Coordinates of C-alpha atoms in Angstrom, one line a residue:
Chain A
M71 CA -107.1 -12.1 1.0
P72 CA -110.8 -11.6 0.2
G73 CA -112.4 -10.6 -3.3
E74 CA -111.1 -7.5 -4.8
F75 CA -114.3 -5.5 -4.8
D76 CA -114.1 -5.1 -1.2
F77 CA -110.9 -3.4 -1.7
I78 CA -112.4 -1.2 -4.2
H79 CA -115.5 -0.2 -1.6
W80 CA -113.2 0.4 1.2
I81 CA -110.5 2.9 -1.6
R82 CA -114.6 4.4 -2.7
S83 CA -115.3 4.8 1.5
R84 CA -111.9 6.7 1.8
Q85 CA -111.9 9.0 -1.4
S86 CA -113.1 12.1 -1.1
V87 CA -113.1 13.9 -4.5
G88 CA -114.9 17.1 -6.1
G89 CA -113.8 20.1 -7.7
I90 CA -113.0 18.7 -11.4
V91 CA -113.7 15.1 -10.3
S92 CA -117.6 14.9 -10.9
L93 CA -117.2 10.5 -10.7
A94 CA -114.5 9.2 -9.2
A95 CA -113.6 5.3 -8.7
G96 CA -116.6 3.1 -9.0
D97 CA -117.8 2.6 -12.8
D98 CA -115.4 2.0 -15.6
L99 CA -114.1 5.3 -15.7
A100 CA -113.5 8.1 -14.2
I101 CA -114.6 11.2 -15.4
V102 CA -113.3 14.8 -15.2
D103 CA -114.6 17.9 -16.2
W104 CA -110.9 19.9 -17.3
P105 CA -110.5 23.0 -16.6
Q106 CA -111.0 24.7 -19.9
N107 CA -107.4 27.3 -20.7
D108 CA -105.4 24.1 -18.9
L109 CA -103.3 22.0 -20.7
L110 CA -103.7 18.4 -19.4
L111 CA -99.8 16.7 -18.7
V112 CA -100.5 13.0 -17.7
G113 CA -97.5 10.3 -17.2
V114 CA -97.1 6.7 -14.9
D115 CA -94.6 5.3 -13.0
Q116 CA -94.2 2.0 -11.7
V117 CA -92.1 0.8 -9.0
L118 CA -91.6 -2.7 -8.2
D119 CA -90.2 -4.9 -5.4
G120 CA -86.4 -5.8 -5.4
V121 CA -86.3 -3.1 -8.1
H122 CA -87.4 0.6 -6.4
F123 CA -88.0 -0.7 -2.7
D124 CA -87.2 -4.2 -0.8
S125 CA -90.9 -5.2 0.8
A126 CA -89.2 -7.1 2.8
K127 CA -87.6 -4.2 4.5
H128 CA -90.1 -0.8 3.9
S129 CA -93.5 -0.9 5.6
P130 CA -96.1 -1.1 3.3
E131 CA -97.2 2.7 3.5
L132 CA -94.1 3.9 2.4
I133 CA -93.5 2.7 -0.9
G134 CA -97.4 4.0 -1.6
R135 CA -96.0 7.3 -0.2
K136 CA -92.8 6.4 -2.9
V137 CA -94.8 5.9 -5.8
M138 CA -97.0 8.7 -5.3
N139 CA -93.7 11.0 -4.7
R140 CA -92.2 9.9 -7.5
N141 CA -95.1 10.6 -10.2
L142 CA -95.4 14.2 -8.1
S143 CA -92.1 14.5 -8.9
D144 CA -92.8 14.4 -12.8
C145 CA -94.9 16.9 -12.3
A146 CA -92.4 19.0 -10.5
A147 CA -90.2 18.2 -13.2
M148 CA -92.5 20.3 -15.5
A149 CA -94.2 22.6 -13.0
C150 CA -97.3 22.0 -13.4
L151 CA -99.9 21.3 -10.3
P152 CA -100.6 17.5 -9.3
A153 CA -105.2 17.1 -10.0
A154 CA -105.6 13.6 -9.6
A155 CA -104.1 10.4 -10.0
L156 CA -104.8 6.4 -10.9
V157 CA -103.8 3.1 -9.3
S158 CA -102.8 0.2 -10.4
V159 CA -101.7 -2.9 -7.5
A160 CA -100.5 -6.4 -8.5
L161 CA -100.6 -7.5 -5.0
P162 CA -99.0 -10.8 -3.7
Q163 CA -101.7 -13.3 -2.5
A164 CA -99.7 -13.9 0.6
M165 CA -100.1 -10.7 1.1
S166 CA -103.4 -9.2 3.7
L167 CA -106.1 -7.1 3.0
E168 CA -104.2 -5.0 5.9
Y169 CA -101.1 -4.6 3.8
A170 CA -103.3 -3.4 1.2
R171 CA -104.5 -0.9 3.0
Q172 CA -101.8 0.6 4.2
L173 CA -99.9 0.6 1.1
Y174 CA -102.7 2.9 -0.6
T175 CA -103.2 4.5 2.9
G176 CA -99.2 5.4 2.0
I177 CA -100.5 6.5 -1.7
Q178 CA -103.3 8.3 -0.3
Q179 CA -101.5 10.5 2.3
A180 CA -98.6 11.4 -0.4
G181 CA -101.5 12.7 -3.1
E182 CA -103.4 14.4 0.1
T183 CA -100.3 17.1 1.6
F184 CA -100.7 17.9 -2.6
G185 CA -104.1 18.0 -3.3
C186 CA -103.9 15.0 -5.3
P187 CA -106.8 12.7 -4.8
I188 CA -106.9 9.3 -6.2
I189 CA -110.1 8.7 -8.8
G190 CA -109.2 5.4 -9.7
G191 CA -107.6 2.1 -10.0
E192 CA -107.3 -1.5 -10.0
T193 CA -106.0 -4.2 -6.9
G194 CA -105.1 -8.0 -8.6
T195 CA -103.5 -10.9 -6.8
W196 CA -101.5 -13.0 -8.6
E197 CA -98.4 -15.2 -7.7
G198 CA -96.5 -12.7 -9.0
R199 CA -94.5 -9.9 -6.9
L200 CA -95.4 -6.1 -5.6
A201 CA -95.7 -4.3 -8.4
V202 CA -97.6 -0.3 -8.1
V203 CA -97.9 2.0 -10.6
V204 CA -99.6 4.9 -10.6
T205 CA -100.4 7.4 -13.5
I206 CA -101.2 11.3 -12.9
L207 CA -102.9 13.8 -14.3
G208 CA -101.5 17.4 -13.6
R209 CA -102.3 21.2 -14.8
S210 CA -100.9 23.7 -16.3
A211 CA -102.7 26.3 -14.4
G212 CA -101.5 29.5 -15.3
I213 CA -97.9 28.5 -16.4
E214 CA -96.2 26.9 -19.1
P215 CA -95.4 23.9 -18.5
I216 CA -91.0 23.7 -18.9
R217 CA -89.2 20.6 -21.2
R218 CA -86.5 19.1 -21.7
A219 CA -86.1 20.8 -24.8
G220 CA -85.1 24.4 -24.0
A221 CA -81.7 25.2 -23.1
R222 CA -79.8 27.6 -24.8
A223 CA -75.9 28.4 -24.8
G224 CA -74.9 30.2 -22.2
D225 CA -77.5 29.1 -19.6
G226 CA -76.9 28.4 -15.7
V227 CA -77.0 24.7 -15.0
Y228 CA -78.6 24.5 -11.8
V229 CA -79.5 22.2 -8.6
T230 CA -82.1 22.5 -5.8
G231 CA -80.2 21.1 -2.9
P232 CA -77.6 18.6 -2.0
L233 CA -76.6 15.6 -4.1
G234 CA -75.6 11.9 -3.9
G235 CA -76.3 8.6 -1.5
S236 CA -80.1 8.5 -1.2
I237 CA -80.0 4.6 -1.2
H238 CA -78.8 5.4 2.2
G239 CA -82.6 6.5 2.1
R240 CA -84.3 9.8 1.1
H241 CA -84.2 7.8 -2.4
M242 CA -87.9 6.6 -0.3
T243 CA -88.2 9.4 2.3
F244 CA -87.7 12.8 -0.1
T245 CA -90.5 15.4 -0.7
P246 CA -91.5 16.3 -4.4
R247 CA -90.5 20.0 -5.6
V248 CA -93.8 20.6 -6.7
E249 CA -94.2 23.9 -4.8
L250 CA -90.4 25.0 -5.2
A251 CA -91.0 24.8 -9.1
R252 CA -93.9 26.3 -9.6
K253 CA -92.6 29.1 -8.1
L254 CA -89.4 29.1 -10.3
A255 CA -91.7 28.7 -12.9
Q256 CA -94.2 31.9 -12.7
Q257 CA -90.7 33.9 -12.7
A258 CA -90.2 36.0 -15.7
P259 CA -87.4 36.1 -18.4
P260 CA -84.6 35.4 -18.3
N261 CA -85.1 34.4 -14.3
R262 CA -87.2 31.7 -15.7
P263 CA -86.1 28.1 -16.5
T264 CA -85.5 27.2 -20.1
A265 CA -85.7 23.2 -19.4
M266 CA -86.0 21.7 -16.3
I267 CA -86.0 17.6 -15.3
D268 CA -86.2 15.7 -11.6
L269 CA -82.6 14.6 -10.6
S270 CA -84.1 10.4 -11.0
D271 CA -81.4 9.0 -12.8
G272 CA -78.8 10.8 -11.6
V273 CA -77.3 14.4 -13.1
S274 CA -74.8 12.5 -15.9
R275 CA -77.8 10.7 -17.4
D276 CA -80.7 13.9 -16.4
L277 CA -78.3 16.4 -17.2
A278 CA -77.7 14.1 -21.1
H279 CA -81.2 13.9 -21.1
I280 CA -82.0 18.0 -21.1
C281 CA -78.9 18.2 -23.5
A282 CA -80.3 15.9 -25.7
E283 CA -83.3 17.3 -25.9
S284 CA -82.5 21.0 -26.6
G285 CA -79.4 19.5 -28.8
V286 CA -77.1 21.2 -26.6
G287 CA -73.8 20.5 -24.0
A288 CA -72.5 21.4 -20.8
V289 CA -69.5 21.9 -18.6
I290 CA -70.3 21.1 -15.4
D291 CA -68.3 22.6 -12.1
A292 CA -67.0 20.1 -9.7
D293 CA -66.4 22.2 -7.0
S294 CA -69.6 24.2 -7.5
V295 CA -71.7 20.4 -7.0
P296 CA -73.8 19.7 -3.5
V297 CA -72.7 16.8 -2.3
H298 CA -75.2 15.8 0.4
P299 CA -73.7 13.9 3.4
D300 CA -75.1 10.5 2.9
A301 CA -73.2 10.5 -0.5
M302 CA -69.7 10.9 1.5
Q303 CA -70.8 7.7 3.9
I304 CA -70.5 5.7 1.2
A305 CA -66.9 5.5 0.9
P306 CA -65.7 8.0 2.6
Q307 CA -61.7 6.7 2.3
E308 CA -61.7 7.1 -1.4
P309 CA -60.9 10.4 -2.9
G310 CA -63.8 12.0 -5.0
S311 CA -66.1 9.5 -4.2
G312 CA -68.4 11.8 -2.6
L313 CA -68.6 13.8 -5.6
H314 CA -68.9 10.9 -8.1
H315 CA -71.8 9.8 -6.7
A316 CA -73.6 13.0 -6.6
L317 CA -72.8 13.1 -9.9
H318 CA -74.0 9.5 -10.6
D319 CA -76.9 8.1 -8.1
G320 CA -80.2 8.3 -8.8
E321 CA -83.3 9.3 -7.0
D322 CA -82.0 12.1 -5.2
Y323 CA -85.4 13.7 -6.7
E324 CA -84.3 17.5 -6.7
L325 CA -84.9 20.0 -9.8
L326 CA -82.4 20.2 -12.3
F327 CA -82.5 23.0 -14.2
T328 CA -81.2 25.6 -17.1
C329 CA -81.6 29.8 -16.6
P330 CA -79.9 32.2 -18.7
G331 CA -80.9 34.8 -15.7
R332 CA -81.3 34.5 -11.9
P333 CA -82.9 31.7 -10.1
V334 CA -85.4 32.6 -7.3
E335 CA -83.3 29.3 -5.7
G336 CA -81.2 27.0 -6.9
T337 CA -77.3 26.2 -6.7
R338 CA -75.6 26.9 -10.0
I339 CA -73.6 24.0 -11.0
G340 CA -72.3 24.9 -14.5
T341 CA -73.1 26.2 -18.0
I342 CA -74.4 25.3 -21.2
T343 CA -72.1 25.3 -24.0
A344 CA -73.5 25.6 -28.1
E345 CA -70.9 22.1 -28.5
R346 CA -71.8 19.0 -27.9
G347 CA -70.9 16.8 -25.4
I348 CA -70.9 16.7 -21.3
F349 CA -68.0 17.7 -19.6
L350 CA -66.7 18.2 -16.0
Q351 CA -64.5 21.1 -15.1
M352 CA -62.0 19.6 -11.9
G353 CA -59.5 23.0 -11.8
T354 CA -57.6 23.5 -15.1
M355 CA -58.5 19.3 -16.0
R356 CA -61.5 19.4 -18.5
V357 CA -63.0 15.7 -18.5
V358 CA -66.1 14.1 -20.4
L359 CA -68.8 12.9 -18.0
E360 CA -70.1 9.9 -18.8
P361 CA -73.4 9.2 -18.4
G362 CA -73.1 6.8 -15.2
G363 CA -76.9 6.7 -14.0
W364 CA -78.6 4.2 -12.8
E365 CA -81.3 2.5 -15.1
H366 CA -83.5 1.3 -13.1
R367 CA -82.1 -2.2 -13.4
N368 CA -80.7 -2.4 -10.3
F369 CA -82.1 -2.4 -6.7
R370 CA -81.3 0.8 -5.0
Chain B
M129 CA -81.5 -7.0 -22.1
P130 CA -80.6 -3.5 -23.3
G131 CA -81.5 -0.7 -20.4
E132 CA -84.6 0.4 -20.3
F133 CA -83.3 4.1 -22.3
D134 CA -82.6 2.0 -26.0
F135 CA -86.8 0.5 -25.2
I136 CA -88.0 4.2 -25.2
H137 CA -85.8 5.7 -28.0
W138 CA -87.2 2.7 -30.0
I139 CA -91.0 3.6 -28.8
R140 CA -90.5 7.1 -29.3
S141 CA -89.0 6.4 -33.3
R142 CA -92.9 4.5 -33.4
Q143 CA -95.2 7.3 -32.2
S144 CA -97.1 9.5 -34.6
V145 CA -99.1 11.8 -32.6
G146 CA -101.0 14.9 -32.9
G147 CA -104.2 16.4 -32.8
I148 CA -104.5 17.1 -29.4
V149 CA -101.6 15.7 -28.6
S150 CA -98.5 18.0 -28.2
L151 CA -95.7 16.4 -26.4
A152 CA -95.7 12.3 -26.5
A153 CA -93.0 10.2 -24.9
G154 CA -89.5 11.6 -23.5
D155 CA -90.4 14.0 -21.7
D156 CA -91.3 14.2 -17.6
L157 CA -94.9 14.2 -18.7
A158 CA -97.2 13.6 -22.3
I159 CA -98.8 17.2 -22.8
V160 CA -102.0 17.5 -24.4
D161 CA -104.2 20.5 -25.4
W162 CA -107.2 19.1 -24.2
P163 CA -110.3 19.8 -26.3
Q164 CA -112.7 22.3 -24.4
N165 CA -116.4 21.1 -24.1
D166 CA -114.8 17.6 -23.8
L167 CA -115.4 15.7 -20.6
L168 CA -111.8 13.8 -19.8
L169 CA -113.0 10.1 -18.9
V170 CA -109.7 8.4 -18.0
G171 CA -108.8 4.8 -15.9
V172 CA -106.0 2.0 -16.1
D173 CA -106.4 -1.6 -16.4
Q174 CA -103.7 -3.9 -15.7
V175 CA -103.7 -8.1 -16.9
L176 CA -100.9 -10.2 -14.9
D177 CA -99.1 -13.1 -16.5
G178 CA -101.0 -16.3 -14.5
V179 CA -103.9 -14.3 -14.5
H180 CA -105.3 -12.5 -17.3
F181 CA -102.8 -14.7 -19.4
D182 CA -100.5 -17.3 -19.4
S183 CA -97.1 -15.7 -20.8
A184 CA -96.4 -19.6 -21.7
K185 CA -98.9 -20.4 -23.9
H186 CA -99.9 -16.6 -25.3
S187 CA -98.1 -14.8 -27.5
P188 CA -96.3 -11.1 -26.6
E189 CA -98.7 -9.2 -29.5
L190 CA -101.6 -11.5 -27.8
I191 CA -100.8 -9.8 -24.8
G192 CA -100.5 -6.7 -25.9
R193 CA -103.6 -6.3 -27.4
K194 CA -105.5 -7.8 -24.7
V195 CA -104.4 -5.0 -21.8
M196 CA -104.9 -2.6 -24.3
N197 CA -108.6 -3.8 -25.5
R198 CA -109.3 -4.0 -22.2
N199 CA -109.0 -0.1 -21.6
L200 CA -110.6 0.4 -24.6
S201 CA -113.5 -1.8 -23.6
D202 CA -113.7 0.4 -20.4
C203 CA -114.1 3.1 -23.0
A204 CA -117.2 1.4 -24.4
A205 CA -118.4 1.0 -21.0
M206 CA -119.4 4.4 -20.8
A207 CA -119.2 5.8 -24.6
C208 CA -116.6 8.3 -24.4
L209 CA -114.0 8.1 -27.5
P210 CA -110.8 6.8 -27.0
A211 CA -108.0 9.6 -27.0
A212 CA -105.0 8.4 -25.5
A213 CA -103.2 6.0 -23.9
L214 CA -100.0 5.3 -21.2
V215 CA -98.6 2.0 -20.7
S216 CA -95.7 0.8 -18.1
V217 CA -94.6 -3.0 -18.3
A218 CA -92.5 -4.3 -15.7
L219 CA -90.3 -7.0 -17.9
P220 CA -88.6 -10.0 -16.3
Q221 CA -85.3 -10.2 -17.0
A222 CA -85.3 -13.4 -18.9
M223 CA -87.5 -11.5 -21.5
S224 CA -85.3 -10.0 -24.9
L225 CA -86.0 -6.5 -26.3
E226 CA -87.7 -8.6 -28.8
Y227 CA -90.4 -10.1 -26.6
A228 CA -90.9 -6.2 -25.0
R229 CA -91.2 -4.9 -28.8
Q230 CA -93.7 -7.4 -29.9
L231 CA -95.7 -6.7 -26.6
Y232 CA -95.6 -2.9 -27.2
T233 CA -96.3 -3.3 -30.9
G234 CA -99.7 -5.7 -30.4
I235 CA -100.3 -2.6 -28.0
Q236 CA -99.7 -0.1 -30.7
Q237 CA -102.1 -1.8 -33.0
A238 CA -105.0 -2.0 -30.8
G239 CA -104.5 1.0 -30.4
E240 CA -104.7 2.4 -33.9
T241 CA -107.8 0.8 -34.8
F242 CA -109.7 3.0 -32.5
G243 CA -107.5 5.9 -33.3
C244 CA -105.9 5.8 -29.3
P245 CA -102.1 6.9 -29.8
I246 CA -99.7 5.4 -26.9
I247 CA -98.1 9.1 -25.1
G248 CA -96.0 7.9 -22.5
G249 CA -95.1 5.2 -20.6
E250 CA -92.2 2.7 -18.7
T251 CA -90.3 -0.3 -18.9
G252 CA -89.0 -2.1 -16.4
T253 CA -87.0 -5.1 -15.7
W254 CA -86.9 -7.2 -12.5
E255 CA -86.8 -10.1 -11.2
G256 CA -90.9 -10.6 -11.4
R257 CA -93.3 -12.2 -13.6
L258 CA -94.5 -10.2 -16.7
A259 CA -97.3 -7.0 -15.5
V260 CA -98.7 -4.4 -18.5
V261 CA -100.5 -1.7 -17.5
V262 CA -102.3 0.8 -19.4
T263 CA -104.4 4.2 -18.8
I264 CA -106.6 5.0 -20.7
L265 CA -107.7 8.7 -21.6
G266 CA -111.4 9.2 -23.4
R267 CA -113.5 11.6 -24.8
S268 CA -117.0 12.9 -23.9
A269 CA -117.1 14.1 -27.7
G270 CA -120.6 15.6 -28.1
I271 CA -121.7 12.3 -26.0
E272 CA -123.2 12.2 -22.9
P273 CA -121.2 9.7 -20.8
I274 CA -123.5 6.2 -20.1
R275 CA -122.8 5.7 -16.6
R276 CA -123.5 2.2 -14.1
A277 CA -126.2 4.6 -12.3
G278 CA -129.0 5.4 -14.3
A279 CA -131.2 2.3 -14.5
R280 CA -134.9 2.9 -13.7
A281 CA -137.9 0.4 -12.9
G282 CA -138.8 -1.4 -16.4
D283 CA -135.9 -0.7 -18.5
G284 CA -135.5 -3.5 -20.6
V285 CA -131.5 -4.9 -19.5
Y286 CA -129.9 -6.1 -23.1
V287 CA -126.1 -7.4 -24.3
T288 CA -124.7 -7.3 -27.3
G289 CA -123.9 -10.8 -28.2
P290 CA -123.5 -14.4 -27.1
L291 CA -121.7 -14.8 -24.0
G292 CA -120.0 -17.5 -22.0
G293 CA -116.5 -19.8 -22.6
S294 CA -114.4 -17.0 -23.4
I295 CA -111.7 -19.6 -21.9
H296 CA -111.7 -21.5 -25.2
G297 CA -109.4 -18.1 -26.6
R298 CA -112.1 -15.0 -27.3
H299 CA -110.8 -13.5 -24.2
M300 CA -107.2 -12.9 -25.5
T301 CA -108.6 -11.8 -29.2
F302 CA -112.7 -9.7 -29.1
T303 CA -113.1 -6.5 -30.2
P304 CA -114.4 -3.9 -28.0
R305 CA -118.1 -2.3 -28.7
V306 CA -116.5 1.3 -29.2
E307 CA -118.3 1.6 -32.2
L308 CA -121.1 0.1 -31.3
A309 CA -121.3 2.0 -27.8
R310 CA -121.3 5.5 -29.5
K311 CA -124.1 4.4 -31.8
L312 CA -126.5 3.3 -29.0
A313 CA -125.4 6.2 -26.9
Q314 CA -126.2 8.6 -29.2
Q315 CA -129.8 7.9 -30.1
A316 CA -132.3 10.4 -28.6
P317 CA -134.5 8.8 -25.1
P318 CA -136.2 7.0 -24.6
N319 CA -134.2 4.5 -26.9
R320 CA -130.6 5.7 -25.4
P321 CA -129.0 3.8 -22.8
T322 CA -129.7 4.7 -19.1
A323 CA -127.3 2.3 -17.6
M324 CA -123.7 0.6 -19.1
I325 CA -120.9 -1.9 -17.8
D326 CA -118.7 -4.3 -20.4
L327 CA -118.7 -7.4 -19.4
S328 CA -115.4 -8.3 -17.5
D329 CA -116.6 -10.5 -14.8
G330 CA -119.7 -11.5 -16.3
V331 CA -123.4 -10.7 -16.8
S332 CA -124.3 -12.1 -13.2
R333 CA -121.7 -9.8 -11.2
D334 CA -121.4 -7.1 -13.7
L335 CA -125.7 -6.6 -13.4
A336 CA -125.2 -6.5 -9.7
H337 CA -122.8 -3.1 -10.2
I338 CA -125.1 -1.6 -12.9
C339 CA -128.3 -2.4 -9.8
A340 CA -125.8 -1.1 -6.6
E341 CA -124.9 1.9 -9.0
S342 CA -128.9 2.6 -10.2
G343 CA -131.2 1.3 -6.5
V344 CA -132.7 -1.5 -8.2
G345 CA -133.4 -5.5 -9.1
A346 CA -133.9 -7.1 -12.1
V347 CA -135.2 -10.5 -13.5
I348 CA -133.5 -11.9 -16.4
D349 CA -135.4 -14.1 -18.5
A350 CA -132.9 -17.6 -18.8
D351 CA -134.5 -18.3 -22.2
S352 CA -133.1 -14.8 -23.7
V353 CA -129.7 -15.1 -22.8
P354 CA -127.6 -15.8 -25.9
V355 CA -125.3 -18.5 -25.1
H356 CA -122.0 -18.7 -27.3
P357 CA -120.9 -21.9 -28.8
D358 CA -118.0 -21.7 -26.9
A359 CA -119.9 -21.6 -23.5
M360 CA -121.7 -24.8 -24.7
Q361 CA -118.6 -27.0 -25.4
I362 CA -117.1 -26.7 -21.5
A363 CA -119.6 -29.3 -20.4
P364 CA -122.3 -30.4 -22.7
Q365 CA -123.3 -33.8 -20.6
E366 CA -124.7 -31.5 -18.3
P367 CA -127.8 -29.8 -18.5
G368 CA -127.8 -26.3 -18.4
S369 CA -124.1 -25.9 -18.3
G370 CA -124.3 -23.7 -21.4
L371 CA -127.2 -20.8 -19.3
H372 CA -124.7 -21.1 -16.5
H373 CA -121.5 -20.2 -18.4
A374 CA -123.1 -17.0 -20.5
L375 CA -124.3 -15.8 -17.2
H376 CA -121.2 -16.2 -15.2
D377 CA -118.3 -16.5 -16.8
G378 CA -115.9 -12.9 -17.5
E379 CA -114.2 -11.7 -19.6
D380 CA -117.3 -11.4 -22.8
Y381 CA -116.6 -8.3 -23.1
E382 CA -119.8 -7.2 -25.1
L383 CA -121.9 -4.6 -23.7
L384 CA -124.8 -5.4 -21.3
F385 CA -127.0 -1.9 -20.8
T386 CA -130.4 -1.2 -19.9
C387 CA -132.9 1.2 -21.8
P388 CA -136.5 1.9 -21.5
G389 CA -137.1 2.2 -25.4
R390 CA -135.8 0.5 -28.5
P391 CA -131.7 0.6 -28.5
V392 CA -130.6 0.1 -32.0
E393 CA -129.0 -3.0 -31.5
G394 CA -128.9 -5.7 -28.6
T395 CA -130.7 -9.3 -27.3
R396 CA -133.2 -7.7 -24.3
I397 CA -132.3 -10.3 -21.5
G398 CA -134.5 -9.3 -18.8
T399 CA -136.1 -6.5 -16.8
I400 CA -135.3 -3.4 -14.5
T401 CA -136.9 -4.2 -11.1
A402 CA -138.1 -1.2 -8.4
E403 CA -137.5 -4.5 -5.9
R404 CA -133.6 -4.8 -5.0
G405 CA -131.8 -8.4 -5.9
I406 CA -131.2 -9.8 -9.2
F407 CA -133.5 -13.3 -10.1
L408 CA -133.1 -15.6 -13.3
Q409 CA -136.6 -16.7 -14.3
M410 CA -136.7 -20.3 -15.4
G411 CA -140.1 -21.3 -17.0
T412 CA -142.3 -21.0 -13.9
M413 CA -139.6 -21.0 -11.8
R414 CA -137.6 -17.6 -9.9
V415 CA -134.9 -18.0 -8.1
V416 CA -131.9 -15.7 -7.1
L417 CA -128.7 -15.1 -9.5
E418 CA -125.8 -15.4 -7.1
P419 CA -123.0 -13.3 -8.5
G420 CA -120.4 -15.8 -9.6
G421 CA -118.3 -13.9 -11.8
W422 CA -115.1 -14.3 -11.7
E423 CA -112.7 -11.8 -9.0
H424 CA -109.5 -11.8 -11.3
R425 CA -108.5 -14.4 -9.0
N426 CA -108.1 -17.5 -10.6
F427 CA -106.2 -17.5 -13.7
R428 CA -108.8 -17.8 -17.3

């Protein structure tokens, strides 16, 4: 493919920035006039060929959408407003400029859905596989961020949608819950979430993150967990398989949160406890819910 | 290697943050209380195995140092103060946890030299090659950023050190010119640089970036270009080889800037012209200086 500079020109020509962004890609760094009184939230998320997507199977637009949506989902997890993003692409030499354009178009379109422009980045070709990294900047914009720490004994545990089986395709096509997170977070206590995370690693693992940061435990009510039809398909003949996948599969990208009052949305699936440990209540039986989520080491 | 969560714990245990950073790695996003009146400068830079380093030859500490120093050099290019960084690592499955720790230690130590903590990041293992991406946040901190646009006809063209032959090792071990950039930029006009860039792609290409953004041309005086001893070693028998490498090699990471007055440091190598085009003056002969810098496509 042509040199990286042509690609940077193309990217610049596609960018429409303004507002707080006073200088976008094309210099050594972008310049942002950060709004006074807004906290800056920032994170980075990568997608790797063979781990988070399969370049032989998924289109470049879909891959681009996924990496941006994962970052937008991180914004949702903290109830902040996506403000701007930077992209870094390691492109295999065999991939064409057209491929890179499609990848970038996917990234850009996913960002535009939430008013999040690309303000910088870098594309390099190499003999390695396709890796795409997005850095996202979010604004508190009038809403105090919701952290993982903050859950208290007695809080309900909630999820924003049915879970499990995202491997059937939803892991590439999900919609990040940015607007829903802002709606949940702008409620007054006790109806405002006390802790929140997006479900990238699965309930069993992501709830463990909340409990560890908050210094609490939890009991999940098996009958209350909303199981996605996709989760039922994986091993329909096996009893409890749907629930298992709903609790342990990753990449649902729904929100998992705790709340002492009545949240404006969400399905209650359990209760936070002062006693440490995470348990699954199945009728009269209570079992330890071992973290079984995915550690991003196997392809999904 | 063990799962990524162990590694994230280790990273967290090594981080000492404070000041404007109110929450570092361990949640979905880091939270920064951005200083009022400070512009936010942000950029991303990746290093790829076989392109920017050779993992069979260079130590993980050195690789880590390089990627952080490249980002710090971008801060220098705009005369901003490094504030915080985020790291993303795509780690080959064959590499050990100890390797990852050494890589991260190199990144962290390079950042600490300039008061730049790591506030977030992600490590994932894959079947691909080693790729490391750093995102850097910089603060204007009382000094207006210097852009590539801003050079005016009559300005002198300056560099901050001898050039060429960085392939002999300096491309891995350079010191980013952060303090020097701040010193240059805090001078009053006409002694303050009007445009600046760090020399990652070579004078011929990086000066072309300044000229393109500023809408000007330049004449470089061949006799004035400071040639690094490393540049002389490459083809000592070939006349003009040292100058050639000084003008076209990449990865010097010195600053290239323009200034109408007397900058506090720097060697003058030429003059900005109203007429477009970049020329090399060799005695009475004036030749077109074609961009010959490296496009990050070949290993150095």
